[in-house]
Tab-separated table of C-alpha atoms and ligand atoms in Angstrom:
chain	number	residue	atom	x	y	z
A	16	UNK	CA	162.069	34.970	91.478
A	17	UNK	CA	160.410	33.921	87.776
A	18	UNK	CA	162.487	33.250	85.016
A	19	UNK	CA	164.037	35.907	82.714
A	20	UNK	CA	162.331	37.034	79.909
A	21	UNK	CA	164.291	36.910	76.880
A	22	UNK	CA	163.319	39.578	74.546
A	23	UNK	CA	164.332	41.251	71.072
A	24	UNK	CA	163.562	44.950	71.121
A	25	UNK	CA	162.620	46.348	67.605
A	26	UNK	CA	162.492	50.005	67.818
A	27	UNK	CA	162.998	53.410	66.240
A	28	UNK	CA	165.043	55.404	68.821
A	29	UNK	CA	163.405	57.782	69.428
A	30	UNK	CA	163.082	59.191	73.219
A	31	UNK	CA	161.025	56.673	74.727
A	32	UNK	CA	162.252	53.720	72.799
A	33	UNK	CA	165.838	54.861	74.586
A	34	UNK	CA	164.336	54.778	77.935
A	35	UNK	CA	162.755	51.540	77.159
A	36	UNK	CA	166.009	49.831	76.431
A	37	UNK	CA	167.732	51.383	79.497
A	38	UNK	CA	164.742	49.896	81.495
A	39	UNK	CA	164.977	46.650	79.626
A	40	UNK	CA	169.217	46.922	80.567
A	41	UNK	CA	168.485	47.653	84.012
A	42	UNK	CA	166.256	44.749	84.951
A	43	UNK	CA	167.471	40.908	86.087
A	44	UNK	CA	164.323	40.037	84.872
A	45	UNK	CA	164.949	40.564	81.030
A	46	UNK	CA	167.503	39.260	78.966
A	47	UNK	CA	168.018	41.263	75.777
A	48	UNK	CA	169.125	38.801	72.824
A	49	UNK	CA	169.194	41.787	70.542
A	50	UNK	CA	168.248	45.077	69.484
A	51	UNK	CA	166.776	45.516	65.934
A	52	UNK	CA	166.039	49.123	64.190
A	53	UNK	CA	163.456	50.490	62.115
A	54	UNK	CA	162.719	53.456	60.215
A	55	UNK	CA	160.175	55.353	62.319
A	56	UNK	CA	160.798	58.509	64.114
A	57	UNK	CA	163.367	58.907	61.745
A	58	UNK	CA	165.111	57.255	59.111
A	59	UNK	CA	166.724	53.884	59.872
A	60	UNK	CA	170.254	54.947	59.819
A	61	UNK	CA	169.684	57.441	62.518
A	62	UNK	CA	167.610	55.165	64.706
A	63	UNK	CA	170.306	52.659	64.392
A	64	UNK	CA	172.885	55.153	65.386
A	65	UNK	CA	170.758	55.991	68.337
A	66	UNK	CA	170.435	52.443	69.255
A	67	UNK	CA	174.058	52.243	69.295
A	68	UNK	CA	174.773	55.193	70.895
A	69	UNK	CA	172.520	53.797	73.717
A	70	UNK	CA	174.333	50.927	73.857
A	71	UNK	CA	177.738	52.605	74.047
A	72	UNK	CA	175.965	54.698	77.393
A	73	UNK	CA	174.935	51.694	78.874
A	74	UNK	CA	178.032	49.346	77.786
A	75	UNK	CA	175.137	46.945	76.897
A	76	UNK	CA	176.852	44.134	74.843
A	77	UNK	CA	174.003	42.864	72.562
A	78	UNK	CA	173.715	42.590	68.723
A	79	UNK	CA	172.337	45.539	67.088
A	80	UNK	CA	170.718	44.613	63.555
A	81	UNK	CA	169.594	47.437	61.221
A	82	UNK	CA	166.064	46.781	59.681
A	83	UNK	CA	163.732	48.213	57.304
A	84	UNK	CA	164.277	51.668	55.390
A	85	UNK	CA	160.535	52.207	54.393
A	86	UNK	CA	157.273	50.644	54.906
A	87	UNK	CA	155.838	47.437	53.123
A	88	UNK	CA	153.596	49.574	50.740
A	89	UNK	CA	153.394	53.033	51.996
A	90	UNK	CA	155.360	55.985	51.345
A	91	UNK	CA	157.615	56.645	54.581
A	92	UNK	CA	156.669	59.572	57.083
A	93	UNK	CA	158.616	60.673	59.983
A	94	UNK	CA	158.344	62.450	63.324
A	95	UNK	CA	161.015	64.927	63.660
A	96	UNK	CA	158.791	67.416	65.242
A	97	UNK	CA	158.610	65.302	68.489
A	98	UNK	CA	162.247	63.628	68.451
A	99	UNK	CA	164.141	66.270	66.429
A	100	UNK	CA	166.268	65.865	63.661
A	101	UNK	CA	168.510	63.205	64.895
A	102	UNK	CA	165.714	61.389	66.378
A	103	UNK	CA	167.448	61.515	69.733
A	104	UNK	CA	167.603	65.574	70.025
A	105	UNK	CA	168.538	67.209	73.163
A	106	UNK	CA	171.412	65.266	75.004
A	107	UNK	CA	174.583	65.959	73.923
A	108	UNK	CA	175.870	62.142	72.370
A	109	UNK	CA	179.133	61.696	70.595
A	110	UNK	CA	178.684	62.012	66.705
A	111	UNK	CA	179.795	58.653	66.108
A	112	UNK	CA	179.072	55.655	68.234
A	113	UNK	CA	181.665	52.999	69.321
A	114	UNK	CA	179.548	50.002	68.833
A	115	UNK	CA	179.057	48.798	65.134
A	116	UNK	CA	175.848	47.019	63.786
A	117	UNK	CA	175.974	43.220	63.170
A	118	UNK	CA	176.042	42.323	59.244
A	119	UNK	CA	172.852	40.788	59.507
A	120	UNK	CA	169.295	42.431	58.301
A	121	UNK	CA	166.923	43.037	61.285
A	122	UNK	CA	164.295	40.636	60.010
A	123	UNK	CA	167.059	37.774	59.070
A	124	UNK	CA	168.237	38.025	62.724
A	125	UNK	CA	164.722	37.976	64.386
A	126	UNK	CA	164.294	34.857	62.116
A	127	UNK	CA	167.477	33.276	63.145
A	128	UNK	CA	167.069	34.047	66.761
A	129	UNK	CA	163.569	32.559	67.012
A	130	UNK	CA	164.314	29.265	64.760
A	131	UNK	CA	167.142	28.448	67.104
A	132	UNK	CA	165.203	28.736	70.200
A	133	UNK	CA	162.269	27.070	72.214
A	134	UNK	CA	159.733	29.330	71.785
A	135	UNK	CA	160.690	31.291	74.902
A	136	UNK	CA	161.535	34.410	72.724
A	137	UNK	CA	159.355	37.525	73.129
A	138	UNK	CA	159.360	40.343	70.580
A	139	UNK	CA	159.109	43.953	71.773
A	140	UNK	CA	158.288	46.398	68.999
A	141	UNK	CA	158.306	49.877	69.711
A	142	UNK	CA	158.331	51.565	66.256
A	143	UNK	CA	156.346	50.780	63.249
A	144	UNK	CA	155.900	46.760	62.802
A	145	UNK	CA	157.696	46.482	59.191
A	146	UNK	CA	160.488	44.721	60.676
A	147	UNK	CA	158.240	41.820	62.603
A	148	UNK	CA	155.882	41.457	59.149
A	149	UNK	CA	159.171	40.917	57.008
A	150	UNK	CA	160.208	38.110	59.167
A	151	UNK	CA	156.698	36.705	59.173
A	152	UNK	CA	156.292	36.757	55.434
A	153	UNK	CA	159.976	35.569	54.755
A	154	UNK	CA	159.711	32.449	56.910
A	155	UNK	CA	156.038	31.649	58.419
A	156	UNK	CA	157.426	29.017	60.728
A	157	UNK	CA	158.574	31.768	63.274
A	158	UNK	CA	155.024	32.408	64.390
A	159	UNK	CA	154.878	29.313	66.321
A	160	UNK	CA	158.228	30.119	67.946
A	161	UNK	CA	157.303	33.716	69.199
A	162	UNK	CA	156.305	33.378	72.894
A	163	UNK	CA	154.316	36.711	72.774
A	164	UNK	CA	154.472	40.306	70.889
A	165	UNK	CA	154.373	42.926	73.291
A	166	UNK	CA	153.971	45.958	71.323
A	167	UNK	CA	153.398	49.703	71.707
A	168	UNK	CA	151.047	51.055	69.056
A	169	UNK	CA	147.538	51.802	68.264
A	170	UNK	CA	144.730	52.906	70.656
A	171	UNK	CA	141.145	54.136	70.470
A	172	UNK	CA	142.264	57.270	69.143
A	173	UNK	CA	145.169	58.560	67.270
A	174	UNK	CA	148.165	60.912	67.408
A	175	UNK	CA	148.946	61.142	63.783
A	176	UNK	CA	145.462	61.354	62.386
A	177	UNK	CA	142.302	61.651	64.709
A	178	UNK	CA	142.195	57.965	64.759
A	179	UNK	CA	145.587	56.282	63.852
A	180	UNK	CA	148.623	56.085	66.502
A	181	UNK	CA	152.142	56.747	64.417
A	182	UNK	CA	153.602	53.304	64.843
A	183	UNK	CA	150.297	51.752	63.160
A	184	UNK	CA	149.819	54.489	60.805
A	185	UNK	CA	153.470	54.599	59.227
A	186	UNK	CA	152.954	50.766	58.154
A	187	UNK	CA	149.592	49.613	58.808
A	188	UNK	CA	149.838	46.726	55.756
A	189	UNK	CA	152.627	45.483	58.306
A	190	UNK	CA	150.205	45.941	61.472
A	191	UNK	CA	147.348	44.010	59.819
A	192	UNK	CA	149.746	41.057	59.011
A	193	UNK	CA	151.187	41.085	62.508
A	194	UNK	CA	147.719	41.605	64.239
A	195	UNK	CA	146.408	38.787	62.185
A	196	UNK	CA	149.337	36.140	62.544
A	197	UNK	CA	148.002	34.416	65.425
A	198	UNK	CA	150.966	35.304	67.621
A	199	UNK	CA	149.699	36.415	71.230
A	200	UNK	CA	149.658	40.140	70.845
A	201	UNK	CA	149.957	42.276	74.080
A	202	UNK	CA	149.484	45.759	72.876
A	203	UNK	CA	150.057	49.080	74.524
A	204	UNK	CA	147.826	51.736	72.841
A	205	UNK	CA	147.732	55.324	73.831
A	206	UNK	CA	144.811	54.605	76.208
A	207	UNK	CA	147.070	53.467	78.552
A	208	UNK	CA	150.443	55.429	77.470
A	209	UNK	CA	148.671	58.618	77.776
A	210	UNK	CA	148.672	57.547	81.508
A	211	UNK	CA	152.309	57.441	81.602
A	212	UNK	CA	152.896	61.050	81.526
A	213	UNK	CA	155.639	62.681	83.308
A	214	UNK	CA	155.205	65.544	85.856
A	215	UNK	CA	157.578	68.041	87.104
A	216	UNK	CA	157.964	66.160	90.518
A	217	UNK	CA	159.012	63.124	88.555
A	218	UNK	CA	161.426	64.946	86.541
A	219	UNK	CA	162.565	66.514	90.055
A	220	UNK	CA	162.845	63.241	91.381
A	221	UNK	CA	164.972	61.681	88.382
A	222	UNK	CA	167.430	64.970	88.589
A	223	UNK	CA	168.085	64.089	92.243
A	224	UNK	CA	169.230	60.726	91.312
A	225	UNK	CA	172.552	62.169	89.786
A	226	UNK	CA	174.110	59.152	87.699
A	227	UNK	CA	175.364	59.685	84.057
A	228	UNK	CA	172.272	57.616	82.912
A	229	UNK	CA	169.373	59.441	85.012
A	230	UNK	CA	171.304	62.646	83.552
A	231	UNK	CA	170.685	61.455	80.107
A	232	UNK	CA	167.295	60.516	80.898
A	233	UNK	CA	166.566	63.873	82.382
A	234	UNK	CA	167.980	65.459	78.985
A	235	UNK	CA	165.770	63.019	76.795
A	236	UNK	CA	162.540	64.128	78.739
A	237	UNK	CA	163.111	67.670	78.921
A	238	UNK	CA	163.327	67.714	75.133
A	239	UNK	CA	160.686	65.341	74.819
A	240	UNK	CA	158.205	67.103	77.143
A	241	UNK	CA	159.062	70.478	75.527
A	242	UNK	CA	158.047	68.929	71.995
A	243	UNK	CA	154.840	67.379	73.632
A	244	UNK	CA	153.846	70.739	75.075
A	245	UNK	CA	154.598	72.372	71.368
A	246	UNK	CA	152.889	69.838	69.420
A	247	UNK	CA	149.735	68.604	71.572
A	248	UNK	CA	149.902	71.284	74.416
A	249	UNK	CA	150.816	68.565	76.713
A	250	UNK	CA	152.109	69.312	80.605
A	251	UNK	CA	154.350	66.472	80.510
A	252	UNK	CA	155.914	63.620	78.103
A	253	UNK	CA	154.314	60.101	77.921
A	254	UNK	CA	156.763	57.423	78.220
A	255	UNK	CA	154.697	55.354	75.649
A	256	UNK	CA	157.726	52.483	74.732
A	257	UNK	CA	158.818	51.986	78.145
A	258	UNK	CA	155.381	50.526	79.333
A	259	UNK	CA	156.071	47.265	77.176
A	260	UNK	CA	159.355	46.713	79.060
A	261	UNK	CA	157.833	47.586	82.430
A	262	UNK	CA	154.682	44.855	81.682
A	263	UNK	CA	157.534	42.545	81.018
A	264	UNK	CA	159.268	43.017	84.678
A	265	UNK	CA	155.990	43.626	86.781
A	266	UNK	CA	152.561	42.694	85.029
A	267	UNK	CA	150.868	43.716	88.149
A	268	UNK	CA	151.475	47.460	86.775
A	269	UNK	CA	148.499	47.114	84.134
A	270	UNK	CA	144.977	46.247	83.672
A	271	UNK	CA	144.045	44.381	80.562
A	272	UNK	CA	140.918	43.312	78.558
A	273	UNK	CA	140.901	40.653	75.864
A	274	UNK	CA	139.631	42.248	72.769
A	275	UNK	CA	139.184	41.631	68.715
A	276	UNK	CA	141.576	44.297	67.021
A	277	UNK	CA	141.426	44.691	63.377
A	278	UNK	CA	143.548	47.150	61.341
A	279	UNK	CA	142.219	49.684	58.973
A	280	UNK	CA	144.449	49.720	55.448
A	281	UNK	CA	141.915	51.266	53.072
A	282	UNK	CA	140.048	54.219	54.649
A	283	UNK	CA	140.780	57.442	53.127
A	284	UNK	CA	140.731	59.083	56.682
A	285	UNK	CA	141.030	56.028	58.450
A	286	UNK	CA	144.147	54.412	57.197
A	287	UNK	CA	146.043	52.872	60.039
A	288	UNK	CA	143.398	52.842	62.443
A	289	UNK	CA	143.373	49.985	65.305
A	290	UNK	CA	139.495	49.052	65.332
A	291	UNK	CA	139.493	47.792	69.208
A	292	UNK	CA	136.189	46.025	69.516
A	293	UNK	CA	135.703	46.880	73.412
A	294	UNK	CA	131.976	45.638	73.334
A	295	UNK	CA	132.520	42.720	71.299
A	296	UNK	CA	130.117	43.476	68.816
A	297	UNK	CA	132.115	41.978	65.615
A	298	UNK	CA	131.600	38.805	66.869
A	299	UNK	CA	135.037	38.105	65.836
A	300	UNK	CA	137.800	36.133	67.975
A	301	UNK	CA	139.765	37.815	70.379
A	302	UNK	CA	143.439	38.414	69.285
A	303	UNK	CA	144.557	40.999	71.646
A	304	UNK	CA	145.543	41.609	75.093
A	305	UNK	CA	144.525	45.035	75.352
A	306	UNK	CA	146.186	47.233	78.134
A	307	UNK	CA	143.708	49.866	79.726
A	308	UNK	CA	144.997	50.672	83.030
A	309	UNK	CA	148.286	51.381	84.657
A	310	UNK	CA	149.198	52.020	88.403
A	311	UNK	CA	151.239	54.997	88.130
A	312	UNK	CA	152.848	54.612	91.535
A	313	UNK	CA	154.532	51.147	90.531
A	314	UNK	CA	155.120	52.413	86.726
A	315	UNK	CA	157.283	55.169	87.816
A	316	UNK	CA	158.363	53.660	90.962
A	317	UNK	CA	160.039	51.075	88.689
A	318	UNK	CA	161.522	53.534	86.173
A	319	UNK	CA	163.058	55.455	89.097
A	320	UNK	CA	164.572	52.215	91.016
A	321	UNK	CA	165.933	51.426	87.343
A	322	UNK	CA	167.326	54.629	87.090
A	323	UNK	CA	168.881	54.473	90.612
A	324	UNK	CA	170.532	51.149	89.673
B	429	RIB	O1	152.797	57.137	69.032
B	429	RIB	C1	154.113	56.825	69.798
B	429	RIB	C2	155.019	56.027	69.244
B	429	RIB	O2	155.660	56.803	68.033
B	429	RIB	C3	156.163	55.749	70.086
B	429	RIB	O3	156.654	54.708	69.856
B	429	RIB	C4	157.087	56.675	69.909
B	429	RIB	O4	158.528	56.294	70.044
B	429	RIB	C5	156.884	56.877	68.142
B	429	RIB	O5	157.764	55.846	67.415
B	430	CA	CA1	158.992	54.085	69.305
């Protein structure tokens, strides 16, 4: 068996972030070094509470560090229409989590863990990239210590503007810094995450499992499916963020191409766009492993077996 992948999950739970945490916690191929939270779907106070509640539910004993309240430059934007007021609407969770955050900013936690490592830690951001950018700005030496940045964000089309995906759009300046950091970036954008959409048959299979965690995920997906129908007219919910962890567990689930990606930070209509150079027309050196395809059978099989665990 290949070695465990040590990861720091940087997230803005968020229904799909929560499922990503559950998938990571269920796998003997993943070692969660810590969870860091960021403002994204909702305010960082709420994403942090949500991360702590998911840890309580899982009995997950890992450090949780609260991170950035706002983007590097832009004014904050949230997505309550998709994730609800709490950021994790749908399931009934205790108002106050048992678990507490550690007394360290997410950016400092990331820096400390990376500098103490031998370069084996993978960063897995599934929200805006503000924490990652702050850590790289504060301590550039961490760049050579990051094994890989496996992120959910961007794509060749948008879901927040016609060309920009939410995570990148919320903090395009942070994304620009991360994509130009020289650290290997593996990108799960909408091109692939919109192929990981739940169906009634998948929801039925989850409902049949009958464990507390599968019940929780079923309630998450019932809410997430409802909002995706209302907002985008989708028949199911894309489990965007879980693609990152699924890749770390079984890379064969996905197909990739190596491309140049630049981030637009100036355009009136295009701010936050990931300019994915699939035809290599820029002649600029490739900086991203871009996920373009998914084996749906394998992906859902992995998620369902994780929930059965
Ligand atoms: O655009 C999808 C992304 O935005 C996902 O990470 C979702 O959780 C939200 O953060
Ligand atoms: Ca997210």
